[in-house]
PDB file of C-alpha atoms in Angstrom:
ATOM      1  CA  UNK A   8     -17.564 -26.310 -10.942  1.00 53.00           C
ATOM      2  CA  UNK A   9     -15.375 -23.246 -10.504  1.00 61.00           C
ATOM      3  CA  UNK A  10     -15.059 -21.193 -13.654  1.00 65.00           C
ATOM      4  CA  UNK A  11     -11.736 -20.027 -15.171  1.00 55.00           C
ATOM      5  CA  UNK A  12     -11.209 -16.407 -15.171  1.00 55.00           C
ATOM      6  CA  UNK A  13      -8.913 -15.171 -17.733  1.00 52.00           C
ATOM      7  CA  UNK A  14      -5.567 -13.274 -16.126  1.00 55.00           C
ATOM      8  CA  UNK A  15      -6.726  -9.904 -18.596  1.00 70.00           C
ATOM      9  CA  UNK A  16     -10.219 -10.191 -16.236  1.00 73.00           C
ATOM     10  CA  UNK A  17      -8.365 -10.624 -13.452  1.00 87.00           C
ATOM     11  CA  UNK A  18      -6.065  -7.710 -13.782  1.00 88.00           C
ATOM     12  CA  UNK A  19      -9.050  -5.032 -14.607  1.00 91.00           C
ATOM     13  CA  UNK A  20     -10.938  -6.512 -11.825  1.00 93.00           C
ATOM     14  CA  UNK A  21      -8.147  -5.860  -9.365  1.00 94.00           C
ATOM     15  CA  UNK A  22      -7.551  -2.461 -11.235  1.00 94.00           C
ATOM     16  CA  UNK A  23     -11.963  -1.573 -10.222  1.00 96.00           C
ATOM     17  CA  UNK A  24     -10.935  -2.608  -6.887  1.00 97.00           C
ATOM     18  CA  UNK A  25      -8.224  -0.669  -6.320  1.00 96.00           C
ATOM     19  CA  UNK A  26      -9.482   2.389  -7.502  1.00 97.00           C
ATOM     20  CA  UNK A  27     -12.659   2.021  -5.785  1.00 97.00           C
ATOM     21  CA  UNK A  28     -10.591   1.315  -2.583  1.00 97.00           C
ATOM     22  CA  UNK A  29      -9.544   5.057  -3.070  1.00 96.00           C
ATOM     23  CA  UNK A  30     -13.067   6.059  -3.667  1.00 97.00           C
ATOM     24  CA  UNK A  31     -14.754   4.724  -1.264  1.00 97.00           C
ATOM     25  CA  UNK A  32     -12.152   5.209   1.626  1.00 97.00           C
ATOM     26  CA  UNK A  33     -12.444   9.092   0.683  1.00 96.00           C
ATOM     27  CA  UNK A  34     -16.191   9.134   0.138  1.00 97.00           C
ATOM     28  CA  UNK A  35     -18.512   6.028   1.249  1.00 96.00           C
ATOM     29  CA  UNK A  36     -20.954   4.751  -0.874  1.00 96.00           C
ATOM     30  CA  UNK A  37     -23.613   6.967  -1.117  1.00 95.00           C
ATOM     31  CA  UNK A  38     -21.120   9.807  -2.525  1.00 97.00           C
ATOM     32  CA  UNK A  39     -18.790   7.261  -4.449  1.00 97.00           C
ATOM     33  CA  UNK A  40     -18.780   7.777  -8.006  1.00 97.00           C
ATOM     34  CA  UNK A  41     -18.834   5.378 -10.612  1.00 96.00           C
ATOM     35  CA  UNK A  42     -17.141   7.798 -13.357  1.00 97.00           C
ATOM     36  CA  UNK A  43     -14.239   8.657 -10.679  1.00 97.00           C
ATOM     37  CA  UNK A  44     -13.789   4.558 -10.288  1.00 97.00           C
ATOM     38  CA  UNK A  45     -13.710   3.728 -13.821  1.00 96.00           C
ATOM     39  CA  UNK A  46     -11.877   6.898 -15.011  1.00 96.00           C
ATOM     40  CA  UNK A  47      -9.036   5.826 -11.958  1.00 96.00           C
ATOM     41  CA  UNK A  48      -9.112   2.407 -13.471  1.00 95.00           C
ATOM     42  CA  UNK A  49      -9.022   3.197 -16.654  1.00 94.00           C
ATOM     43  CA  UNK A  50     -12.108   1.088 -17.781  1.00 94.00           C
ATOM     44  CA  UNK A  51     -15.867   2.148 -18.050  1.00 94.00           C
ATOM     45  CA  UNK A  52     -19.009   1.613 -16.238  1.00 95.00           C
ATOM     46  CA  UNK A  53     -19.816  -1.802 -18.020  1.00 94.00           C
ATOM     47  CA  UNK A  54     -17.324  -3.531 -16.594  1.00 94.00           C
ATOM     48  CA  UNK A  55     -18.323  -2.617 -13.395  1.00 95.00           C
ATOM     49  CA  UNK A  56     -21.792  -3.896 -13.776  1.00 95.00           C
ATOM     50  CA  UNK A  57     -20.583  -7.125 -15.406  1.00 94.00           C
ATOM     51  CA  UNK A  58     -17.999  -7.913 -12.638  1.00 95.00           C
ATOM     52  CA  UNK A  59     -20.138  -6.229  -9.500  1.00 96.00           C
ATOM     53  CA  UNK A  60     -23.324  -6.043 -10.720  1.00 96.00           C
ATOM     54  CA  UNK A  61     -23.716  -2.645  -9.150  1.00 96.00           C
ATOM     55  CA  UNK A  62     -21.686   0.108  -6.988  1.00 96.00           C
ATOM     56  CA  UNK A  63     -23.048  -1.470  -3.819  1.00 96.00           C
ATOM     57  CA  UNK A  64     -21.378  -5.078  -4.861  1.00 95.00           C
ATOM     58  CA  UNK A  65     -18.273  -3.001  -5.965  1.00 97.00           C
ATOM     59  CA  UNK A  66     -18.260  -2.069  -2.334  1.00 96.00           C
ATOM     60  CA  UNK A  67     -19.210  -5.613  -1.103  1.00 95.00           C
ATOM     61  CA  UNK A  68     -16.494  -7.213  -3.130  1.00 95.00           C
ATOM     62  CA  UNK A  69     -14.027  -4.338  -1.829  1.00 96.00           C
ATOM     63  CA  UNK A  70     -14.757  -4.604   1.569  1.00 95.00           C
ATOM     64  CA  UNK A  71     -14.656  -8.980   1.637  1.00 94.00           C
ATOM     65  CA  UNK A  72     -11.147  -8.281  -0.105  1.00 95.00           C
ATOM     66  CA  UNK A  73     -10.224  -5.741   2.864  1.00 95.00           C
ATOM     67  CA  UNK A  74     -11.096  -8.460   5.116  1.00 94.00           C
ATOM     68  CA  UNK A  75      -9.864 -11.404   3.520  1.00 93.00           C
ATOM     69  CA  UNK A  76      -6.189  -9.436   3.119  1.00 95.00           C
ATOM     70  CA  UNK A  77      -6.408  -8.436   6.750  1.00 95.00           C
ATOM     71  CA  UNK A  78      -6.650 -12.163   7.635  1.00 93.00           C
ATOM     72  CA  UNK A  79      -4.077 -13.076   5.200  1.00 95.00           C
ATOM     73  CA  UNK A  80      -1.584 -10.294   6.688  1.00 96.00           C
ATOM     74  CA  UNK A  81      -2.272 -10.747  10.008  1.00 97.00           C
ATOM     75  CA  UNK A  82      -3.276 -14.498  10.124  1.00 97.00           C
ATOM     76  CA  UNK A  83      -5.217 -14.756  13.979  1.00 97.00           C
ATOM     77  CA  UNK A  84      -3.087 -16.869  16.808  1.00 97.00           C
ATOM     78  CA  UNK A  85      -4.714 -17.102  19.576  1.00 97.00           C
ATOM     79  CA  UNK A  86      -1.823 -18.690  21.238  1.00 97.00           C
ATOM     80  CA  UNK A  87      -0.531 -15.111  21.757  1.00 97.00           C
ATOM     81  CA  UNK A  88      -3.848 -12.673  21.483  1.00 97.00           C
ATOM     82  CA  UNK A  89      -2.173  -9.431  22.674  1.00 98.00           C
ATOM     83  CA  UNK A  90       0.345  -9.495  20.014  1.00 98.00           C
ATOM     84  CA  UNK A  91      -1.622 -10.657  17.398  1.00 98.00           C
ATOM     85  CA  UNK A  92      -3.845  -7.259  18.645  1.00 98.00           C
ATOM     86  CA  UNK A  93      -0.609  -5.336  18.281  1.00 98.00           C
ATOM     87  CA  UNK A  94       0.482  -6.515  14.738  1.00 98.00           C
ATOM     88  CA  UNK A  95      -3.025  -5.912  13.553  1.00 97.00           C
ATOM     89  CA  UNK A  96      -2.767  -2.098  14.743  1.00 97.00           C
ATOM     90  CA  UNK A  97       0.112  -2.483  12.739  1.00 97.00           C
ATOM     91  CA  UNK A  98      -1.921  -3.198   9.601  1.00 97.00           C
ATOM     92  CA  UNK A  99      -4.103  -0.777  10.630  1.00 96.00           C
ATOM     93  CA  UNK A 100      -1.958   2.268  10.616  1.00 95.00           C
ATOM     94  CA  UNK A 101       0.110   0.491   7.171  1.00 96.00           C
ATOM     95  CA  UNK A 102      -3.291   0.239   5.268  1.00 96.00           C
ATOM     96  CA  UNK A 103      -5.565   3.283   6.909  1.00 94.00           C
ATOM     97  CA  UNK A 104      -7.983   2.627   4.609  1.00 95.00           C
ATOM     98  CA  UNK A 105      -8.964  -0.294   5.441  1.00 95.00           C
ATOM     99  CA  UNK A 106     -11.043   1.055   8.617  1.00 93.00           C
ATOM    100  CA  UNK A 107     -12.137   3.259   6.508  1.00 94.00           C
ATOM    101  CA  UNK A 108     -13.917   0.909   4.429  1.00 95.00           C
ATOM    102  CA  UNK A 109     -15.037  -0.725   7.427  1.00 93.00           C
ATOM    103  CA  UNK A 110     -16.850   2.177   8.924  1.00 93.00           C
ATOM    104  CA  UNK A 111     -18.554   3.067   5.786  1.00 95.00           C
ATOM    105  CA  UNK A 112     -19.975  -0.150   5.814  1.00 94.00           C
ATOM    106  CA  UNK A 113     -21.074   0.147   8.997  1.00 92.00           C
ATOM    107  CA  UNK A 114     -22.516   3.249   8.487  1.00 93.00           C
ATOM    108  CA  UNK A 115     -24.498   2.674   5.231  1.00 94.00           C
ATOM    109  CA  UNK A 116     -24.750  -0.908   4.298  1.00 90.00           C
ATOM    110  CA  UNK A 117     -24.767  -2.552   7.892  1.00 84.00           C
ATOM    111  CA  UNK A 118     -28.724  -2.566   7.663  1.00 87.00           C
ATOM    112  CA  UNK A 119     -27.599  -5.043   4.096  1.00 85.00           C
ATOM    113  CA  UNK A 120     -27.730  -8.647   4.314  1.00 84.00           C
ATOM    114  CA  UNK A 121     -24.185  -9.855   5.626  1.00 86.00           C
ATOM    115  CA  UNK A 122     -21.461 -10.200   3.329  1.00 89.00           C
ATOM    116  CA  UNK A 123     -20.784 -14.385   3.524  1.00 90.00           C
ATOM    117  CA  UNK A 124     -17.514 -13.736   2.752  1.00 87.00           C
ATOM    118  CA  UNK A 125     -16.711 -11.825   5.805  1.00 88.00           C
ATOM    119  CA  UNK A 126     -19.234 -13.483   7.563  1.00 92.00           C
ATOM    120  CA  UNK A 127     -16.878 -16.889   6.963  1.00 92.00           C
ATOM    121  CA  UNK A 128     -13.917 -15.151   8.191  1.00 89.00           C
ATOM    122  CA  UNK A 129     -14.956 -13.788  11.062  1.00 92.00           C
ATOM    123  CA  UNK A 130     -16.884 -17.328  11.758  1.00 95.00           C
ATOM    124  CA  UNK A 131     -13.767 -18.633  11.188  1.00 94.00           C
ATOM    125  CA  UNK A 132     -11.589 -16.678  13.619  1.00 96.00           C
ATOM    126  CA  UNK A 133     -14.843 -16.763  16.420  1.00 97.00           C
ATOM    127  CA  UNK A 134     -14.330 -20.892  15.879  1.00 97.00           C
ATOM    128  CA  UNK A 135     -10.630 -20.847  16.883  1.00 97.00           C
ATOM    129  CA  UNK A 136     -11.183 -18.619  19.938  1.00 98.00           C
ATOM    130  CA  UNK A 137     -13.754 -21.067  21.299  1.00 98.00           C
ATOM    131  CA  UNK A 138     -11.167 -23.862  20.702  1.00 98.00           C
ATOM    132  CA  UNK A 139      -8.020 -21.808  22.167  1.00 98.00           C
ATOM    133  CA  UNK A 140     -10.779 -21.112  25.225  1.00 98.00           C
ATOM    134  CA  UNK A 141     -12.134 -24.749  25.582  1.00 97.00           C
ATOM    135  CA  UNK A 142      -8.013 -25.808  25.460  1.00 97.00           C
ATOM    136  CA  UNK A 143      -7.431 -23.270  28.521  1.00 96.00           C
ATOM    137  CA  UNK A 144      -4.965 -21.111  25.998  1.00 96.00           C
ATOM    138  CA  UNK A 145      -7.450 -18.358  26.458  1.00 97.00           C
ATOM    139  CA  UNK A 146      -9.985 -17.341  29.335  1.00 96.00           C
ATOM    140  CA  UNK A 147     -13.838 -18.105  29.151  1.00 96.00           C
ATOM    141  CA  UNK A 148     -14.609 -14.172  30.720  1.00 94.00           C
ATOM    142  CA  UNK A 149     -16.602 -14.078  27.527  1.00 97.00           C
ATOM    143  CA  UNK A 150     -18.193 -15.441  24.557  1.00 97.00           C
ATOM    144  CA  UNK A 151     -15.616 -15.980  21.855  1.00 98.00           C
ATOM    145  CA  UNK A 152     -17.663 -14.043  19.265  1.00 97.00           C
ATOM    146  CA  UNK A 153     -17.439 -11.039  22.095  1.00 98.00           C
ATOM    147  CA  UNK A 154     -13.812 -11.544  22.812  1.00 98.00           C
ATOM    148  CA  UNK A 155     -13.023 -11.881  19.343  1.00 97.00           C
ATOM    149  CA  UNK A 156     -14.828  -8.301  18.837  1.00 96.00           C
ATOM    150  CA  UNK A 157     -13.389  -6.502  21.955  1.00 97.00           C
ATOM    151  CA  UNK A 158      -9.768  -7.718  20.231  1.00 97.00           C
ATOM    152  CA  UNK A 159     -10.846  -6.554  16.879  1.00 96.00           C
ATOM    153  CA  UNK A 160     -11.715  -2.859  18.351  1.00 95.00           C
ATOM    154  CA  UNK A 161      -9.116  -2.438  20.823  1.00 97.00           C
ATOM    155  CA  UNK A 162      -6.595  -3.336  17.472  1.00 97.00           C
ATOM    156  CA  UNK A 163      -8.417  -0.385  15.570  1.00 96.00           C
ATOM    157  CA  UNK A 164      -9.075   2.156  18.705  1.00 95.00           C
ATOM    158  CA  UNK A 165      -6.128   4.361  17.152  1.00 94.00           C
ATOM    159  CA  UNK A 166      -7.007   4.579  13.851  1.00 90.00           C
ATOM    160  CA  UNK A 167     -10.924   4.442  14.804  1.00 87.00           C
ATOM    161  CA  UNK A 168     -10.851   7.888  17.026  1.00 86.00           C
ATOM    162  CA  UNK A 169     -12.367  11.199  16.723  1.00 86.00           C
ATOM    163  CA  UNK A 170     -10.053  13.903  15.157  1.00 86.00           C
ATOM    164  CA  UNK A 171     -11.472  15.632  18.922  1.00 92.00           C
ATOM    165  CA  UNK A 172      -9.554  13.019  20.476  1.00 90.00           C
ATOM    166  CA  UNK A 173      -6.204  13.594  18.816  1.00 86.00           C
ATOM    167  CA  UNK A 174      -5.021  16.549  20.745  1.00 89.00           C
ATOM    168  CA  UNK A 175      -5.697  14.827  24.187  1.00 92.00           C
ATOM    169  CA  UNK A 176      -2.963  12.453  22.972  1.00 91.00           C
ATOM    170  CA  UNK A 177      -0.593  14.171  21.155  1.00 88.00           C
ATOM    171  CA  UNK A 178       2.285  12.749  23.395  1.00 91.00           C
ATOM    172  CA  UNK A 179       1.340   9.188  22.738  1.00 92.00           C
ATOM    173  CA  UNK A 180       3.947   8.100  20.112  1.00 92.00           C
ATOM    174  CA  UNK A 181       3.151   5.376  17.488  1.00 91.00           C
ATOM    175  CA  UNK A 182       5.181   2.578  19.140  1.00 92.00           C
ATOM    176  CA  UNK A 183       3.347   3.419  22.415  1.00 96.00           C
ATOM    177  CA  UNK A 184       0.402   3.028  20.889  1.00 96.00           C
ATOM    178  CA  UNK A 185       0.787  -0.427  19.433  1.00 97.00           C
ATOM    179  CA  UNK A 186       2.092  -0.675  23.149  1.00 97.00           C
ATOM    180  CA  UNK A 187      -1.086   0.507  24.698  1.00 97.00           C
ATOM    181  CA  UNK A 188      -3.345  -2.207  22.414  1.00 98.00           C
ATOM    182  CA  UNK A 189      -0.990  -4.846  23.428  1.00 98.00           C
ATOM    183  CA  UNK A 190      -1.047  -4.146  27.348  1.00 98.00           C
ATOM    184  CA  UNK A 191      -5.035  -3.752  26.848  1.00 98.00           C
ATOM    185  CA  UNK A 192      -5.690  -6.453  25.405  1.00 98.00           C
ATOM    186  CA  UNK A 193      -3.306  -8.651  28.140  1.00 97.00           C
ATOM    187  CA  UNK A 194      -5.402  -6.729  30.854  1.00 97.00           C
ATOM    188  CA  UNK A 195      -8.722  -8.438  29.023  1.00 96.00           C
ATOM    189  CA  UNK A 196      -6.953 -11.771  29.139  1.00 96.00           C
ATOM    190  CA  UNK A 197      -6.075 -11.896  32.574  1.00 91.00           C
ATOM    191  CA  UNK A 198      -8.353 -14.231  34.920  1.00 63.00           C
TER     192      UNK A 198
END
């Protein structure tokens, strides 16, 4: 049985979040501070601990909550990929720190045991690619799982690049860029 979390719990947890959001983005986890979080959230490191256990599950929780809104703002339709590509670029540059948060993770708690939250997800969205395939809406080129991840970086290629990068496309303009996913992501979709 689900417990009942009071709404005062539920406002300082989303307050820890939210400043760790900042923290992390800026930082990762290895240089994130615990102090900086709770002084941003106005709270103290015991509430941390009792609603994350630790900084790492701060993270964890942070990063399924990236996900989960991600989903929830850009819900998958595989009836029209490409687009679905381009509004989550959209997110992307609306919410910066959300790749952020994902490449941290990949770069210092990827060798962690998966987070079953975003493991569910992304289950989730791999599921209804194999359907949209198996019902001829999308091509069988490749796996769903691999499709589904070639979407997923493709969304995030402008907001994933090298600063090096940046002056090579200086003349690419935002709405060409969303244009660029969209057209790549067609091109990957074509049989």
């Amino acid at each position: 049985m689900a417990t009942f979390t009071p709404p005062a719990a539920d406002a300082m947890r989303a307050k820890l979040l939210l400043a760790a959001r900042d923290e992390f983005a800026a930082v990762g986890v290895g240089a994130a501070r615990i102090e900086r979080i709770t002084a941003a959230s106005s709270s103290n490191k015991a509430q941390v601990f009792h609603y994350f256990g630790s900084k790492e599950g701060l993270f964890d929780a942070l990063l399924a909550q990236t996900v989960a809104e991600t989903f929830a703002e850009v819900p998958l339709d595989t009836d029209d990929l490409p687009e679905w590509a381009g509004r989550l670029h959209d997110s992307y540059v609306r919410r910066p720190w959300a790749q952020r948060i994902a490449t941290w993770h990949r770069l210092e708690r990827g060798a962690e045991a998966p987070i079953e939250a975003v493991v569910s997800s992304t289950a989730g969205a791999v599921e209804a690619i194999e359907h949209a395939q198996r019902a001829g809406v999308l091509p069988r080129s490749h796996r769903p799982a691999v499709l589904l991840g070639l979407v997923l970086h493709l969304a995030a290629f402008w907001s994933a690049t090298a600063p090096e990068f940046d002056p090579l496309v200086t003349a690419v303009v935002p709405a060409r860029r969303r244009q660029i996913v969209v057209d790549a992501v067609g091109s990957l979709l074509r049989k």
